[in-house]
Amino acid sequence: MIEITSVDPGDIESSLNHLWEKNKGKNRFRACLFNLIVFSSSQKRIPYLSNLAEHIIEKFPSRVILIKESEHETEKIKSSIANLQEQEGTSSIFCDYIEFEVGKNSHKAIPFMVLPHLVADHPIYLLWDDDPLLKDPVSFALENTANRTIFDSNVTSNLEAFAQTLLQLKNDVNCSVADLNWARIEPFRNLLTNIFSDQTHFRIINSARELHIYYFKDPQNEGSLYRALYLQAFLASMMGFTYTSTLKSDKQTHIHYTNQGKDLSVCLIESNQKDDNPGYLHKIELISYENVHLKIERMQNNMKVVEVQTTFSTHCQLPSHHIFDPDLNDRTLSREIYSKGTDPYFQKTLELLAQQKGL
Amino acid sequence: MQKPEHTENQMDNINTNTQTNPFKNANAQGSPDPCIMVIFGASGDLTKKKILPAIYNLKRNAQLPTNFACVGFARRSISDDDFRAQVTDHVNQYSRIKPKDQAEINHFTETCFYHQSEFEDDNGYKSLDLALKEIDKKHGTQGNRIFYLSVQPVFFDKIIARLKKNGLIYDESNEEQRFSRVVIEKPFGHSFDSANDLQHSLVQHLAENQIYRIDHYLGKETVQNLLVFRFSNTIFEGLWNNRYIDHVQITVAEDIGIETRGAFYEEEGLFRDIIQNHLMQLVSLVGMEPPSSLAPNAIRDEKVKLLNAIEPMKESDFENMAIRGQYAEGLINGQKTKAYRQEDKVDPKSNQNTFSAMKFYIENWRWAGVPFYVRAGKRLPKRTTQIAVTFKKVPHILFNEHNEDDTPNTIVFRIQPDEGTSIKFNSKVPGQARIIQPVNMDFQYTTYFGKEIPEAYERLLYDAILGDSTLFARADESLTSWKLFTPLLNYWDSKPITDENLYMSGTWGTKKAEELMKKDGRQWNIL
């Protein structure tokens, strides 16, 4: 449990120093590898983001500056400080934690609050939990300063525009970009990469006729659809498929490609199946022109386990099983945040998504 | 009391008539001679916040001569006791180490005196001479004098001429072997011509080695450490050149505005206040060649040589290589702040600069092709002074995950606050993947040495008393710096400040300053 102390904004550094002085001799090491700035205008998301920050500092002790938005319109800025323990109760590594609460629509104050408290000469990672499409000059100011900006497309309303915005940001200010949803599909990406690195399966995807991705709808946002979109765009960009069109209906999104003159139809299907795991991608089906059927599906009785089965016209391969450990999820998210540089596969995926109208 | 034991040989050498006094050099820090320090401008801010607290701390640390007195000289009519009461208040408020009790401060103030006079009143100097001679008799200060001119430059000549006229300043070699020194504060002139004129007027009354030009940056431990770092560590000097260094950037940032110095700033501006002197001192220490010895002139010769090697800017370069700015309204520490033009005693249409950034080259074998980027400003996000020496990237990138370059190595000297030095290098993150993360090897003064760092003025006043001018600016240092920058300052004086020059308080200066580095494919370090 973090003990947070309210302080005046002008006393933040001295209060932090005082906190360290107070705990001198108690086997505490003050560590910082980079500055992690986290912003969210949604109070509901703060516990999730705080938890994420704590996972990050387990691997990379950093000064965490969390900025949240008050529900009220006020010019008054509240600030607090704390020491975060790398692993609660066990580690001797501690990091500085600074929290700001700014009034609703007082975003302009944020860079002024943050800039004085960046640890000099350390990388700056910005986790901006707002929709980048609703940009204001403030986020620009911080993005210009940040070495890396991480978004979460769960909060956006338009993935195509989101992709364009991220690409523009990367090009304009030379800041590496990332999306937590990209990290969330890492287990599937890794699995697909492993599968298709095999020549037999590579031939299957190279002659793909249909690709179906099934997902459980997340009631709070379009995140699960976006993850499905990412996954298909990942495969398409890896294979060099040429995008032709998009068509959306009630619970399905159809995206069409061509590959070496042949059509490929991708269908993202919102599953009706009731489930305790909203937001999951639960099945991928690939059918080739040679009628080979590849199925990748989470087991209904144990969603951590994914079964892969390939059925040829003349025979079936025995299914293989893979574990998608949910505990890995936070670690992959953390890794996405502290990784250096824009993942080239992510960039290629974004470039493809940026062309796909009507997402 | 027992007599000290000496060998026969030692007894032969202890002859009080010889010139070498063994006690003189027994103290590793040097043994200062008795003297009186007269502070002109005794009621000014610098005196109360810096000079008097510094003298007090020297006294506390037994670094003042046993026979020492301090005389405040100002226009106001107050008594010695009133002055002592003021000194007590100033020390209690501004000293880095507070007196524990009244007795402690009394030991200090009992040798503080006050002399009232106008700076231009000859009678005032006659009476000062009498007063000082009286103090010599009572306190054994032997006629040695240090005159600290904590006044506006316009009074320097007036005061020094009267001191000389009334026998308070001696010729350098006088029969009585007394010394008299004059300490003056920057700015040393307003331009090359005015600095030259000031120098001419000073040398009419004083020898160069009687003049102590204070640049308090030179008194900072961290600045003195630049020479130690460079010239007492083998591992760095071999890399300290254009084969390995990509660029050097220096920032002197303050979060405060001009406060009560509106009139001063309207005259001088930030460039004259900080860059022409403090910042160029840092440049010369970073760039100079190793001196042949630690003698004052050996070091200062090398600094002047470095300044002379800086390539002067042509007028066609002014717009591209030198940027100025003026702070507008903003937010600092959560508080709204006003624009420069709204400050007291500032013209609402002022064209003065409160921010400057510049790029230049040093044309010598060591530094050819290495850009130096410097910037300074008021109302920036935080108070910090830092020198960053950034090394070139590796010639062949092996670890380029995601085609990102490795972070270049950097040596950072934190001059203030959080005084120390850090070296940034790349390290592999433990794990399967080959992730490279820059890490810092860090030295902090307070952590390592575990005690308060002396204030710059303490060191400088001590050296002035000792007669060591190493940490004081020499005339040619100041003049060379003025010569370099006067054309630029004249150019700026002739051009109004436009919107492009304005920056919001609480930000890192103007957009053009950012572009100064960006167009070279570099960026200012995050501070």
Coordinates of N, CA, C and O in Angstrom, one line a residue, chain B residues 224-334:
Chain B
Q224 N 35.3 24.3 -9.9 CA 36.7 24.0 -9.7 C 37.0 22.5 -10.0 O 38.1 22.2 -10.5
N225 N 36.0 21.7 -9.8 CA 36.2 20.3 -10.0 C 36.4 19.9 -11.5 O 36.9 18.9 -11.9
L226 N 36.0 20.8 -12.4 CA 36.1 20.6 -13.8 C 37.6 20.4 -14.1 O 38.0 19.5 -14.9
L227 N 38.5 21.2 -13.6 CA 39.9 21.1 -13.9 C 40.5 19.8 -13.2 O 41.3 19.1 -13.8
V228 N 40.0 19.5 -12.0 CA 40.5 18.3 -11.4 C 40.1 17.0 -12.2 O 40.8 16.1 -12.4
F229 N 38.8 17.1 -12.6 CA 38.2 15.9 -13.4 C 39.1 15.7 -14.6 O 39.4 14.6 -15.0
R230 N 39.3 16.8 -15.3 CA 40.0 16.7 -16.6 C 41.5 16.4 -16.4 O 42.0 15.5 -17.2
F231 N 42.1 17.0 -15.5 CA 43.6 16.9 -15.5 C 44.2 16.0 -14.4 O 45.4 16.0 -14.2
S232 N 43.3 15.3 -13.6 CA 43.9 14.4 -12.7 C 43.3 13.0 -12.9 O 43.5 12.1 -12.1
N233 N 42.7 12.8 -14.1 CA 42.1 11.5 -14.4 C 42.6 11.1 -15.8 O 42.2 11.8 -16.8
T234 N 43.4 10.1 -15.9 CA 44.0 9.7 -17.2 C 42.9 9.3 -18.2 O 43.0 9.6 -19.4
I235 N 41.9 8.7 -17.7 CA 40.9 8.0 -18.6 C 40.1 9.0 -19.5 O 39.6 8.7 -20.5
F236 N 40.0 10.3 -19.0 CA 39.1 11.2 -19.8 C 39.9 12.1 -20.8 O 39.4 12.4 -21.9
E237 N 41.1 12.5 -20.4 CA 41.7 13.5 -21.3 C 42.0 13.0 -22.7 O 41.9 13.7 -23.6
G238 N 42.3 11.7 -22.8 CA 42.5 11.1 -24.1 C 41.3 11.2 -25.1 O 41.4 11.2 -26.3
L239 N 40.1 11.3 -24.5 CA 38.9 11.3 -25.3 C 38.4 12.8 -25.4 O 37.4 13.0 -26.1
W240 N 39.1 13.7 -24.8 CA 38.5 15.1 -24.7 C 38.9 15.9 -26.0 O 39.6 16.9 -25.9
N241 N 38.4 15.4 -27.1 CA 38.7 16.1 -28.4 C 37.8 15.7 -29.5 O 36.9 14.9 -29.2
N242 N 38.0 16.3 -30.6 CA 37.0 16.2 -31.7 C 37.0 14.8 -32.3 O 36.1 14.5 -33.1
R243 N 37.9 13.9 -32.0 CA 37.8 12.6 -32.5 C 36.7 11.8 -31.8 O 36.1 10.9 -32.4
Y244 N 36.4 12.2 -30.6 CA 35.4 11.4 -29.8 C 34.2 12.2 -29.4 O 33.2 11.6 -29.1
I245 N 34.3 13.5 -29.3 CA 33.2 14.3 -28.8 C 32.4 14.8 -29.9 O 32.9 15.3 -30.9
D246 N 31.1 14.6 -29.8 CA 30.1 15.0 -30.8 C 29.8 16.5 -30.7 O 29.8 17.3 -31.6
H247 N 29.4 16.9 -29.4 CA 29.1 18.3 -29.2 C 29.1 18.5 -27.6 O 29.1 17.5 -26.9
V248 N 29.1 19.7 -27.3 CA 29.0 20.1 -25.9 C 27.9 21.0 -25.7 O 27.7 21.9 -26.5
Q249 N 27.0 20.8 -24.7 CA 25.9 21.7 -24.5 C 26.0 22.2 -23.0 O 26.2 21.3 -22.1
I250 N 25.7 23.4 -22.8 CA 25.8 24.0 -21.5 C 24.5 24.8 -21.3 O 24.1 25.6 -22.1
T251 N 23.9 24.6 -20.1 CA 22.6 25.3 -19.8 C 22.8 25.9 -18.4 O 23.2 25.3 -17.5
V252 N 22.4 27.2 -18.4 CA 22.3 27.9 -17.1 C 20.8 28.4 -17.0 O 20.4 29.3 -17.7
A253 N 20.0 27.7 -16.2 CA 18.6 27.9 -16.2 C 18.2 28.4 -14.8 O 18.7 27.9 -13.8
E254 N 17.3 29.3 -14.7 CA 16.7 29.8 -13.5 C 15.2 29.8 -13.6 O 14.7 30.1 -14.7
D255 N 14.5 29.4 -12.5 CA 13.1 29.4 -12.6 C 12.5 30.8 -12.1 O 11.4 31.1 -12.3
I256 N 13.4 31.6 -11.5 CA 12.9 32.9 -11.0 C 13.0 33.9 -12.1 O 13.7 33.7 -13.1
G257 N 12.2 35.0 -11.9 CA 12.3 36.0 -12.9 C 13.3 37.0 -12.5 O 14.3 36.7 -11.8
I258 N 13.2 38.3 -12.9 CA 14.2 39.3 -12.6 C 14.0 39.8 -11.2 O 14.9 40.6 -10.7
E259 N 12.9 39.5 -10.6 CA 12.6 39.9 -9.2 C 12.7 41.5 -9.1 O 12.0 42.2 -9.8
T260 N 13.6 42.0 -8.2 CA 13.7 43.4 -8.0 C 14.7 44.1 -8.9 O 15.0 45.3 -8.7
R261 N 15.2 43.3 -9.9 CA 16.3 43.9 -10.7 C 15.9 44.4 -12.0 O 16.6 44.3 -13.0
G262 N 14.7 45.0 -12.0 CA 14.1 45.5 -13.3 C 15.0 46.5 -14.0 O 15.3 46.4 -15.2
A263 N 15.5 47.5 -13.2 CA 16.3 48.6 -13.7 C 17.6 48.0 -14.3 O 18.1 48.4 -15.4
F264 N 18.2 47.1 -13.6 CA 19.4 46.4 -14.0 C 19.2 45.7 -15.3 O 20.0 45.8 -16.3
Y265 N 18.1 44.9 -15.3 CA 17.9 44.1 -16.5 C 17.6 44.9 -17.8 O 18.0 44.5 -18.9
E266 N 16.9 46.0 -17.6 CA 16.6 46.9 -18.7 C 17.9 47.4 -19.3 O 18.0 47.6 -20.5
E267 N 18.9 47.6 -18.5 CA 20.2 48.0 -19.0 C 21.0 46.8 -19.6 O 21.6 47.0 -20.7
E268 N 21.0 45.7 -18.9 CA 22.0 44.7 -19.2 C 21.4 43.5 -20.0 O 22.0 43.0 -21.0
G269 N 20.3 43.0 -19.6 CA 19.7 41.8 -20.2 C 20.5 40.6 -19.8 O 21.5 40.6 -19.1
L270 N 19.9 39.4 -20.1 CA 20.4 38.2 -19.6 C 21.8 37.9 -20.2 O 22.7 37.3 -19.6
F271 N 22.0 38.2 -21.5 CA 23.3 37.8 -22.1 C 24.4 38.5 -21.4 O 25.4 37.8 -21.1
R272 N 24.3 39.7 -21.0 CA 25.4 40.4 -20.3 C 25.5 39.9 -18.9 O 26.5 39.9 -18.3
D273 N 24.3 39.5 -18.3 CA 24.3 39.1 -16.9 C 24.9 37.7 -16.7 O 25.5 37.5 -15.7
I274 N 24.7 36.8 -17.7 CA 25.1 35.4 -17.4 C 26.0 34.9 -18.5 O 27.0 34.3 -18.2
I275 N 25.6 35.1 -19.7 CA 26.4 34.4 -20.8 C 27.8 34.9 -21.0 O 28.8 34.2 -21.0
Q276 N 27.9 36.2 -21.1 CA 29.2 36.9 -21.4 C 30.2 36.5 -20.3 O 31.4 36.4 -20.6
N277 N 29.8 36.2 -19.1 CA 30.8 36.0 -18.0 C 30.7 34.5 -17.5 O 31.5 33.7 -17.8
H278 N 29.6 34.2 -16.8 CA 29.5 32.9 -16.1 C 29.7 31.8 -17.1 O 30.4 30.8 -17.0
L279 N 28.8 31.9 -18.2 CA 28.8 30.7 -19.1 C 30.1 30.6 -19.8 O 30.6 29.5 -20.1
M280 N 30.7 31.7 -20.2 CA 32.0 31.6 -21.0 C 33.1 31.1 -20.1 O 34.0 30.5 -20.5
Q281 N 33.0 31.3 -18.8 CA 33.9 30.7 -17.8 C 33.8 29.2 -17.9 O 34.8 28.5 -17.9
L282 N 32.6 28.7 -17.9 CA 32.4 27.3 -18.0 C 33.0 26.7 -19.3 O 33.6 25.7 -19.4
V283 N 32.7 27.5 -20.4 CA 33.2 27.1 -21.7 C 34.8 27.0 -21.7 O 35.4 26.0 -22.2
S284 N 35.4 28.0 -21.1 CA 36.8 28.0 -21.1 C 37.4 26.9 -20.2 O 38.4 26.3 -20.6
L285 N 36.7 26.5 -19.2 CA 37.3 25.4 -18.3 C 37.1 24.1 -19.0 O 37.9 23.2 -18.9
V286 N 36.0 23.9 -19.7 CA 35.7 22.7 -20.4 C 36.7 22.5 -21.6 O 37.2 21.4 -21.9
G287 N 37.0 23.7 -22.2 CA 37.8 23.6 -23.5 C 39.3 23.8 -23.4 O 40.0 23.4 -24.3
M288 N 39.7 24.4 -22.3 CA 41.1 24.8 -22.3 C 42.1 23.7 -22.3 O 41.8 22.5 -22.0
E289 N 43.4 24.0 -22.7 CA 44.5 23.1 -22.7 C 45.0 22.9 -21.2 O 44.8 23.8 -20.4
P290 N 45.6 21.8 -20.9 CA 46.2 21.7 -19.6 C 47.2 22.8 -19.3 O 48.1 23.1 -20.1
P291 N 47.1 23.4 -18.1 CA 48.1 24.5 -17.8 C 49.4 23.8 -17.4 O 49.4 22.7 -17.0
S292 N 50.5 24.6 -17.4 CA 51.7 24.0 -17.1 C 51.9 23.9 -15.5 O 52.7 23.2 -15.0
S293 N 51.1 24.7 -14.8 CA 51.1 24.7 -13.4 C 49.8 25.2 -12.9 O 48.9 25.6 -13.6
L294 N 49.6 25.2 -11.5 CA 48.4 25.8 -11.0 C 48.6 27.3 -10.6 O 47.8 27.8 -9.9
A295 N 49.7 27.9 -11.1 CA 49.8 29.3 -10.8 C 48.7 30.1 -11.5 O 48.2 29.7 -12.6
P296 N 48.2 31.1 -10.8 CA 47.0 31.8 -11.4 C 47.2 32.2 -12.9 O 46.3 31.9 -13.7
N297 N 48.3 32.7 -13.3 CA 48.4 33.1 -14.7 C 48.6 32.0 -15.6 O 48.2 32.1 -16.8
A298 N 49.1 30.9 -15.1 CA 49.2 29.7 -16.0 C 47.8 29.2 -16.4 O 47.6 28.9 -17.6
I299 N 46.9 29.2 -15.4 CA 45.6 28.8 -15.7 C 44.8 29.8 -16.6 O 44.2 29.5 -17.6
R300 N 45.0 31.1 -16.2 CA 44.2 32.1 -16.9 C 44.8 32.3 -18.3 O 44.0 32.6 -19.2
D301 N 46.0 32.1 -18.5 CA 46.6 32.1 -19.9 C 45.9 31.1 -20.8 O 45.5 31.4 -21.9
E302 N 45.7 29.9 -20.3 CA 45.0 28.9 -21.1 C 43.5 29.2 -21.4 O 43.0 28.9 -22.4
K303 N 42.9 29.8 -20.4 CA 41.5 30.2 -20.6 C 41.4 31.3 -21.6 O 40.5 31.2 -22.5
V304 N 42.3 32.2 -21.6 CA 42.2 33.3 -22.6 C 42.6 32.7 -24.0 O 41.9 33.1 -25.0
K305 N 43.5 31.8 -24.0 CA 43.8 31.2 -25.3 C 42.6 30.5 -25.9 O 42.3 30.6 -27.1
L306 N 41.8 29.9 -25.1 CA 40.6 29.2 -25.5 C 39.6 30.2 -26.1 O 39.1 30.0 -27.2
L307 N 39.4 31.3 -25.3 CA 38.4 32.3 -25.7 C 38.9 32.9 -27.1 O 38.0 33.2 -27.9
N308 N 40.2 33.1 -27.2 CA 40.6 33.7 -28.5 C 40.4 32.7 -29.7 O 40.4 33.2 -30.8
A309 N 40.3 31.4 -29.4 CA 40.1 30.5 -30.5 C 38.7 30.3 -30.9 O 38.4 29.6 -31.9
I310 N 37.8 30.9 -30.2 CA 36.4 30.8 -30.6 C 36.2 31.6 -31.8 O 36.6 32.8 -31.9
E311 N 35.5 31.0 -32.8 CA 35.4 31.6 -34.1 C 34.3 32.8 -33.9 O 33.2 32.5 -33.6
P312 N 34.7 34.0 -34.2 CA 33.7 35.1 -34.1 C 32.6 34.9 -35.1 O 32.8 34.4 -36.2
M313 N 31.4 35.3 -34.7 CA 30.2 35.1 -35.5 C 30.2 36.3 -36.5 O 30.4 37.4 -36.2
K314 N 29.8 35.9 -37.8 CA 29.7 37.0 -38.8 C 28.2 37.5 -38.6 O 27.4 36.8 -38.2
E315 N 28.0 38.7 -39.1 CA 26.6 39.2 -39.0 C 25.6 38.3 -39.7 O 24.5 38.2 -39.3
S316 N 26.0 37.7 -40.8 CA 25.1 36.8 -41.5 C 24.8 35.6 -40.6 O 23.8 34.8 -40.9
D317 N 25.5 35.3 -39.6 CA 25.3 34.2 -38.7 C 24.4 34.5 -37.5 O 23.8 33.6 -36.9
F318 N 24.2 35.8 -37.3 CA 23.5 36.2 -36.1 C 22.1 35.6 -36.0 O 21.7 35.1 -34.9
E319 N 21.4 35.6 -37.1 CA 20.0 35.0 -37.0 C 20.0 33.5 -36.8 O 19.1 33.0 -36.2
N320 N 21.0 32.9 -37.4 CA 20.9 31.4 -37.3 C 21.6 30.8 -36.1 O 21.3 29.7 -35.7
M321 N 22.6 31.5 -35.6 CA 23.4 30.8 -34.6 C 23.3 31.5 -33.2 O 23.9 31.0 -32.3
A322 N 22.5 32.5 -33.1 CA 22.3 33.2 -31.8 C 20.8 33.5 -31.7 O 20.2 34.1 -32.6
I323 N 20.2 33.0 -30.6 CA 18.8 33.2 -30.4 C 18.6 34.0 -29.2 O 19.3 33.8 -28.2
R324 N 17.6 34.9 -29.2 CA 17.2 35.6 -27.9 C 15.8 35.4 -27.7 O 15.0 35.1 -28.6
G325 N 15.4 35.6 -26.4 CA 14.0 35.4 -26.0 C 13.6 36.3 -24.9 O 14.5 36.8 -24.2
Q326 N 12.4 36.4 -24.6 CA 11.9 37.2 -23.5 C 10.7 36.5 -22.9 O 9.8 36.0 -23.6
Y327 N 10.6 36.3 -21.6 CA 9.6 35.5 -21.0 C 8.2 36.2 -21.0 O 8.1 37.4 -20.7
A328 N 7.2 35.4 -21.4 CA 5.8 35.9 -21.3 C 5.2 35.2 -20.1 O 5.8 34.6 -19.3
E329 N 3.9 35.5 -19.9 CA 3.2 34.9 -18.8 C 3.3 33.3 -18.9 O 3.4 32.8 -19.9
G330 N 3.1 32.7 -17.7 CA 3.2 31.3 -17.7 C 2.8 30.8 -16.3 O 2.1 31.4 -15.6
L331 N 3.4 29.6 -16.0 CA 3.0 28.9 -14.8 C 4.3 28.3 -14.2 O 4.9 27.5 -14.9
I332 N 4.6 28.6 -13.0 CA 5.8 28.0 -12.4 C 5.4 27.5 -11.0 O 4.9 28.3 -10.2
N333 N 5.7 26.3 -10.7 CA 5.4 25.7 -9.4 C 3.9 25.9 -9.1 O 3.5 26.2 -7.9
G334 N 3.1 25.8 -10.1 CA 1.6 25.8 -9.9 C 1.1 27.3 -9.8 O -0.1 27.4 -9.6

